[in-house]
Amino acid sequence: PEVDADPARVRELLAHALRNAAEALEPTGGRVAVATRALVLSDDDIAAADAGAVCRGGEFVALEIADDGPGMSAETLARACDPFFTTK
């Protein structure tokens, strides 16, 4: 489906997420996977995700990035989306 997004912000998000995933694999190497999929979310799904102030239910495109690195601690994961958080 068509996506309503700022192309520059999507490129920036991808660049940061892919760099972080790749760095998580060093020095042993590994795999990074990127996938998109269409999904339909209800208003209840949106509310459960605490995104109700941002959007309503409807058709969405999910962007998924995964790596087979060692993973993050619960503390790191809780701060992963903080604007200035870093583990370096």
mmCIF file of N, CA and C in Angstrom:
data_model
loop_
_atom_site.group_PDB
_atom_site.id
_atom_site.type_symbol
_atom_site.label_atom_id
_atom_site.label_comp_id
_atom_site.label_asym_id
_atom_site.label_seq_id
_atom_site.Cartn_x
_atom_site.Cartn_y
_atom_site.Cartn_z
ATOM 1 N N PRO A 1 0.822 -1.210 0.000
ATOM 2 C CA PRO A 1 0.000 0.000 0.000
ATOM 3 C C PRO A 1 0.859 1.264 0.000
ATOM 4 N N GLU A 2 0.274 2.325 -0.461
ATOM 5 C CA GLU A 2 0.955 3.616 -0.450
ATOM 6 C C GLU A 2 1.183 4.058 0.989
ATOM 7 N N VAL A 3 2.308 4.707 1.233
ATOM 8 C CA VAL A 3 2.665 5.164 2.572
ATOM 9 C C VAL A 3 2.741 6.681 2.579
ATOM 10 N N ASP A 4 2.125 7.294 3.581
ATOM 11 C CA ASP A 4 2.184 8.745 3.749
ATOM 12 C C ASP A 4 3.264 9.047 4.780
ATOM 13 N N ALA A 5 4.480 9.304 4.296
ATOM 14 C CA ALA A 5 5.608 9.541 5.194
ATOM 15 C C ALA A 5 6.610 10.469 4.519
ATOM 16 N N ASP A 6 7.394 11.136 5.327
ATOM 17 C CA ASP A 6 8.452 12.004 4.830
ATOM 18 C C ASP A 6 9.618 11.109 4.390
ATOM 19 N N PRO A 7 9.944 11.078 3.091
ATOM 20 C CA PRO A 7 11.004 10.189 2.603
ATOM 21 C C PRO A 7 12.341 10.401 3.317
ATOM 22 N N ALA A 8 12.684 11.629 3.629
ATOM 23 C CA ALA A 8 13.949 11.903 4.306
ATOM 24 C C ALA A 8 13.962 11.279 5.700
ATOM 25 N N ARG A 9 12.840 11.342 6.415
ATOM 26 C CA ARG A 9 12.773 10.760 7.763
ATOM 27 C C ARG A 9 12.816 9.236 7.694
ATOM 28 N N VAL A 10 12.186 8.662 6.675
ATOM 29 C CA VAL A 10 12.223 7.199 6.522
ATOM 30 C C VAL A 10 13.651 6.750 6.227
ATOM 31 N N ARG A 11 14.345 7.466 5.339
ATOM 32 C CA ARG A 11 15.749 7.135 5.041
ATOM 33 C C ARG A 11 16.610 7.257 6.297
ATOM 34 N N GLU A 12 16.388 8.313 7.084
ATOM 35 C CA GLU A 12 17.160 8.517 8.308
ATOM 36 C C GLU A 12 16.891 7.381 9.300
ATOM 37 N N LEU A 13 15.629 7.029 9.469
ATOM 38 C CA LEU A 13 15.269 5.936 10.373
ATOM 39 C C LEU A 13 15.932 4.639 9.942
ATOM 40 N N LEU A 14 15.854 4.335 8.644
ATOM 41 C CA LEU A 14 16.477 3.108 8.131
ATOM 42 C C LEU A 14 17.987 3.123 8.328
ATOM 43 N N ALA A 15 18.621 4.244 8.032
ATOM 44 C CA ALA A 15 20.075 4.330 8.171
ATOM 45 C C ALA A 15 20.494 4.084 9.611
ATOM 46 N N HIS A 16 19.825 4.714 10.570
ATOM 47 C CA HIS A 16 20.179 4.538 11.975
ATOM 48 C C HIS A 16 19.891 3.118 12.455
ATOM 49 N N ALA A 17 18.722 2.608 12.117
ATOM 50 C CA ALA A 17 18.347 1.269 12.578
ATOM 51 C C ALA A 17 19.266 0.203 11.990
ATOM 52 N N LEU A 18 19.584 0.329 10.711
ATOM 53 C CA LEU A 18 20.469 -0.658 10.077
ATOM 54 C C LEU A 18 21.897 -0.559 10.609
ATOM 55 N N ARG A 19 22.364 0.655 10.849
ATOM 56 C CA ARG A 19 23.700 0.815 11.427
ATOM 57 C C ARG A 19 23.750 0.189 12.820
ATOM 58 N N ASN A 20 22.732 0.465 13.633
ATOM 59 C CA ASN A 20 22.692 -0.107 14.981
ATOM 60 C C ASN A 20 22.645 -1.631 14.931
ATOM 61 N N ALA A 21 21.839 -2.174 14.033
ATOM 62 C CA ALA A 21 21.751 -3.638 13.909
ATOM 63 C C ALA A 21 23.097 -4.215 13.494
ATOM 64 N N ALA A 22 23.752 -3.583 12.530
ATOM 65 C CA ALA A 22 25.052 -4.075 12.064
ATOM 66 C C ALA A 22 26.093 -3.995 13.173
ATOM 67 N N GLU A 23 26.083 -2.910 13.942
ATOM 68 C CA GLU A 23 27.039 -2.763 15.037
ATOM 69 C C GLU A 23 26.795 -3.807 16.125
ATOM 70 N N ALA A 24 25.562 -4.220 16.296
ATOM 71 C CA ALA A 24 25.241 -5.226 17.312
ATOM 72 C C ALA A 24 25.847 -6.584 16.953
ATOM 73 N N LEU A 25 26.175 -6.783 15.687
ATOM 74 C CA LEU A 25 26.708 -8.064 15.232
ATOM 75 C C LEU A 25 28.226 -8.143 15.331
ATOM 76 N N GLU A 26 28.898 -7.022 15.380
ATOM 77 C CA GLU A 26 30.360 -7.032 15.394
ATOM 78 C C GLU A 26 30.876 -7.628 16.684
ATOM 79 N N PRO A 27 31.974 -8.290 16.713
ATOM 80 C CA PRO A 27 32.862 -8.607 15.587
ATOM 81 C C PRO A 27 32.550 -9.955 14.942
ATOM 82 N N THR A 28 31.553 -10.649 15.431
ATOM 83 C CA THR A 28 31.301 -12.004 14.948
ATOM 84 C C THR A 28 30.528 -12.071 13.645
ATOM 85 N N GLY A 29 29.907 -10.975 13.232
ATOM 86 C CA GLY A 29 29.091 -10.986 12.024
ATOM 87 C C GLY A 29 27.720 -11.554 12.307
ATOM 88 N N GLY A 30 26.922 -11.693 11.286
ATOM 89 C CA GLY A 30 25.574 -12.215 11.446
ATOM 90 C C GLY A 30 24.675 -11.721 10.336
ATOM 91 N N ARG A 31 23.370 -11.737 10.612
ATOM 92 C CA ARG A 31 22.401 -11.360 9.592
ATOM 93 C C ARG A 31 21.520 -10.221 10.092
ATOM 94 N N VAL A 32 21.166 -9.337 9.165
ATOM 95 C CA VAL A 32 20.188 -8.284 9.404
ATOM 96 C C VAL A 32 19.101 -8.476 8.356
ATOM 97 N N ALA A 33 17.854 -8.515 8.800
ATOM 98 C CA ALA A 33 16.729 -8.702 7.885
ATOM 99 C C ALA A 33 15.825 -7.472 7.943
ATOM 100 N N VAL A 34 15.372 -7.042 6.781
ATOM 101 C CA VAL A 34 14.433 -5.922 6.668
ATOM 102 C C VAL A 34 13.214 -6.437 5.922
ATOM 103 N N ALA A 35 12.044 -6.159 6.481
ATOM 104 C CA ALA A 35 10.808 -6.613 5.839
ATOM 105 C C ALA A 35 9.720 -5.559 6.019
ATOM 106 N N THR A 36 8.800 -5.542 5.095
ATOM 107 C CA THR A 36 7.602 -4.717 5.228
ATOM 108 C C THR A 36 6.396 -5.625 5.050
ATOM 109 N N ARG A 37 5.294 -5.217 5.654
ATOM 110 C CA ARG A 37 4.056 -5.961 5.462
ATOM 111 C C ARG A 37 2.880 -5.038 5.696
ATOM 112 N N ALA A 38 1.806 -5.330 5.010
ATOM 113 C CA ALA A 38 0.565 -4.580 5.187
ATOM 114 C C ALA A 38 -0.212 -5.187 6.347
ATOM 115 N N LEU A 39 -0.858 -4.347 7.131
ATOM 116 C CA LEU A 39 -1.699 -4.844 8.204
ATOM 117 C C LEU A 39 -2.847 -3.887 8.452
ATOM 118 N N VAL A 40 -3.889 -4.416 9.056
ATOM 119 C CA VAL A 40 -5.056 -3.612 9.422
ATOM 120 C C VAL A 40 -5.163 -3.629 10.937
ATOM 121 N N LEU A 41 -5.217 -2.447 11.530
ATOM 122 C CA LEU A 41 -5.340 -2.321 12.976
ATOM 123 C C LEU A 41 -6.659 -1.637 13.315
ATOM 124 N N SER A 42 -7.319 -2.137 14.338
ATOM 125 C CA SER A 42 -8.565 -1.531 14.803
ATOM 126 C C SER A 42 -8.244 -0.377 15.748
ATOM 127 N N ASP A 43 -9.248 0.410 16.084
ATOM 128 C CA ASP A 43 -9.066 1.467 17.081
ATOM 129 C C ASP A 43 -8.611 0.862 18.407
ATOM 130 N N ASP A 44 -9.097 -0.329 18.737
ATOM 131 C CA ASP A 44 -8.685 -1.004 19.968
ATOM 132 C C ASP A 44 -7.202 -1.386 19.918
ATOM 133 N N ASP A 45 -6.734 -1.853 18.749
ATOM 134 C CA ASP A 45 -5.315 -2.174 18.594
ATOM 135 C C ASP A 45 -4.456 -0.926 18.815
ATOM 136 N N ILE A 46 -4.904 0.182 18.248
ATOM 137 C CA ILE A 46 -4.173 1.454 18.366
ATOM 138 C C ILE A 46 -4.138 1.895 19.823
ATOM 139 N N ALA A 47 -5.271 1.802 20.498
ATOM 140 C CA ALA A 47 -5.344 2.199 21.912
ATOM 141 C C ALA A 47 -4.432 1.318 22.762
ATOM 142 N N ALA A 48 -4.381 0.018 22.473
ATOM 143 C CA ALA A 48 -3.529 -0.899 23.227
ATOM 144 C C ALA A 48 -2.052 -0.570 23.035
ATOM 145 N N ALA A 49 -1.712 -0.008 21.884
ATOM 146 C CA ALA A 49 -0.331 0.380 21.604
ATOM 147 C C ALA A 49 -0.033 1.785 22.122
ATOM 148 N N ASP A 50 -1.023 2.404 22.764
ATOM 149 C CA ASP A 50 -0.889 3.749 23.321
ATOM 150 C C ASP A 50 -0.544 4.769 22.243
ATOM 151 N N ALA A 51 -1.127 4.594 21.051
ATOM 152 C CA ALA A 51 -0.887 5.510 19.944
ATOM 153 C C ALA A 51 -2.164 6.235 19.527
ATOM 154 N N GLY A 52 -3.187 6.151 20.355
ATOM 155 C CA GLY A 52 -4.482 6.728 20.006
ATOM 156 C C GLY A 52 -4.460 8.212 19.742
ATOM 157 N N ALA A 53 -3.544 8.940 20.379
ATOM 158 C CA ALA A 53 -3.470 10.380 20.143
ATOM 159 C C ALA A 53 -2.838 10.692 18.794
ATOM 160 N N VAL A 54 -2.179 9.694 18.206
ATOM 161 C CA VAL A 54 -1.446 9.903 16.958
ATOM 162 C C VAL A 54 -2.234 9.437 15.741
ATOM 163 N N CYS A 55 -2.957 8.341 15.859
ATOM 164 C CA CYS A 55 -3.652 7.805 14.694
ATOM 165 C C CYS A 55 -4.875 6.995 15.104
ATOM 166 N N ARG A 56 -5.667 6.679 14.103
ATOM 167 C CA ARG A 56 -6.855 5.847 14.281
ATOM 168 C C ARG A 56 -6.644 4.533 13.554
ATOM 169 N N GLY A 57 -7.507 3.570 13.854
ATOM 170 C CA GLY A 57 -7.433 2.289 13.180
ATOM 171 C C GLY A 57 -7.532 2.443 11.674
ATOM 172 N N GLY A 58 -7.015 1.462 10.960
ATOM 173 C CA GLY A 58 -7.061 1.486 9.506
ATOM 174 C C GLY A 58 -5.968 0.606 8.920
ATOM 175 N N GLU A 59 -5.604 0.896 7.676
ATOM 176 C CA GLU A 59 -4.565 0.139 6.987
ATOM 177 C C GLU A 59 -3.212 0.782 7.255
ATOM 178 N N PHE A 60 -2.210 -0.060 7.546
ATOM 179 C CA PHE A 60 -0.872 0.415 7.843
ATOM 180 C C PHE A 60 0.147 -0.452 7.131
ATOM 181 N N VAL A 61 1.372 0.044 7.055
ATOM 182 C CA VAL A 61 2.500 -0.733 6.577
ATOM 183 C C VAL A 61 3.488 -0.829 7.732
ATOM 184 N N ALA A 62 3.857 -2.036 8.098
ATOM 185 C CA ALA A 62 4.827 -2.261 9.170
ATOM 186 C C ALA A 62 6.207 -2.428 8.548
ATOM 187 N N LEU A 63 7.185 -1.788 9.157
ATOM 188 C CA LEU A 63 8.587 -1.939 8.772
ATOM 189 C C LEU A 63 9.260 -2.689 9.908
ATOM 190 N N GLU A 64 9.842 -3.831 9.603
ATOM 191 C CA GLU A 64 10.479 -4.667 10.623
ATOM 192 C C GLU A 64 11.960 -4.833 10.308
ATOM 193 N N ILE A 65 12.791 -4.605 11.317
ATOM 194 C CA ILE A 65 14.237 -4.797 11.182
ATOM 195 C C ILE A 65 14.657 -5.729 12.304
ATOM 196 N N ALA A 66 15.344 -6.785 11.952
ATOM 197 C CA ALA A 66 15.777 -7.765 12.946
ATOM 198 C C ALA A 66 17.211 -8.173 12.657
ATOM 199 N N ASP A 67 17.929 -8.515 13.714
ATOM 200 C CA ASP A 67 19.268 -9.069 13.544
ATOM 201 C C ASP A 67 19.403 -10.274 14.461
ATOM 202 N N ASP A 68 20.427 -11.065 14.230
ATOM 203 C CA ASP A 68 20.631 -12.227 15.083
ATOM 204 C C ASP A 68 21.793 -12.006 16.055
ATOM 205 N N GLY A 69 21.944 -10.736 16.475
ATOM 206 C CA GLY A 69 22.949 -10.386 17.475
ATOM 207 C C GLY A 69 22.509 -10.844 18.855
ATOM 208 N N PRO A 70 23.270 -10.479 19.889
ATOM 209 C CA PRO A 70 23.013 -10.963 21.237
ATOM 210 C C PRO A 70 21.774 -10.366 21.902
ATOM 211 N N GLY A 71 21.181 -9.338 21.323
ATOM 212 C CA GLY A 71 19.987 -8.736 21.910
ATOM 213 C C GLY A 71 20.323 -7.610 22.877
ATOM 214 N N MET A 72 19.275 -7.002 23.440
ATOM 215 C CA MET A 72 19.430 -5.884 24.361
ATOM 216 C C MET A 72 18.906 -6.273 25.735
ATOM 217 N N SER A 73 19.488 -5.667 26.737
ATOM 218 C CA SER A 73 18.962 -5.856 28.084
ATOM 219 C C SER A 73 17.612 -5.149 28.172
ATOM 220 N N ALA A 74 16.815 -5.482 29.174
ATOM 221 C CA ALA A 74 15.511 -4.836 29.356
ATOM 222 C C ALA A 74 15.678 -3.336 29.547
ATOM 223 N N GLU A 75 16.726 -2.923 30.255
ATOM 224 C CA GLU A 75 16.981 -1.493 30.491
ATOM 225 C C GLU A 75 17.287 -0.768 29.188
ATOM 226 N N THR A 76 18.137 -1.370 28.357
ATOM 227 C CA THR A 76 18.478 -0.764 27.069
ATOM 228 C C THR A 76 17.254 -0.705 26.169
ATOM 229 N N LEU A 77 16.493 -1.777 26.102
ATOM 230 C CA LEU A 77 15.297 -1.824 25.262
ATOM 231 C C LEU A 77 14.300 -0.749 25.668
ATOM 232 N N ALA A 78 14.153 -0.501 26.957
ATOM 233 C CA ALA A 78 13.206 0.506 27.441
ATOM 234 C C ALA A 78 13.588 1.907 26.986
ATOM 235 N N ARG A 79 14.869 2.148 26.711
ATOM 236 C CA ARG A 79 15.328 3.477 26.304
ATOM 237 C C ARG A 79 15.681 3.559 24.830
ATOM 238 N N ALA A 80 15.485 2.500 24.089
ATOM 239 C CA ALA A 80 15.947 2.411 22.703
ATOM 240 C C ALA A 80 15.421 3.530 21.809
ATOM 241 N N CYS A 81 14.256 4.063 22.082
ATOM 242 C CA CYS A 81 13.681 5.114 21.237
ATOM 243 C C CYS A 81 13.866 6.513 21.818
ATOM 244 N N ASP A 82 14.566 6.640 22.934
ATOM 245 C CA ASP A 82 14.865 7.970 23.476
ATOM 246 C C ASP A 82 15.761 8.701 22.489
ATOM 247 N N PRO A 83 15.464 9.967 22.201
ATOM 248 C CA PRO A 83 16.189 10.689 21.143
ATOM 249 C C PRO A 83 17.703 10.740 21.294
ATOM 250 N N PHE A 84 18.226 10.874 22.501
ATOM 251 C CA PHE A 84 19.667 11.041 22.655
ATOM 252 C C PHE A 84 20.323 9.883 23.395
ATOM 253 N N PHE A 85 19.623 8.760 23.493
ATOM 254 C CA PHE A 85 20.170 7.601 24.192
ATOM 255 C C PHE A 85 21.205 6.896 23.340
ATOM 256 N N THR A 86 22.280 6.488 23.965
ATOM 257 C CA THR A 86 23.306 5.699 23.293
ATOM 258 C C THR A 86 23.931 4.731 24.288
ATOM 259 N N THR A 87 24.430 3.636 23.790
ATOM 260 C CA THR A 87 25.133 2.685 24.647
ATOM 261 C C THR A 87 26.637 2.857 24.512
ATOM 262 N N LYS A 88 27.063 3.843 23.729
ATOM 263 C CA LYS A 88 28.499 4.056 23.504
ATOM 264 C C LYS A 88 29.033 5.086 24.457
#
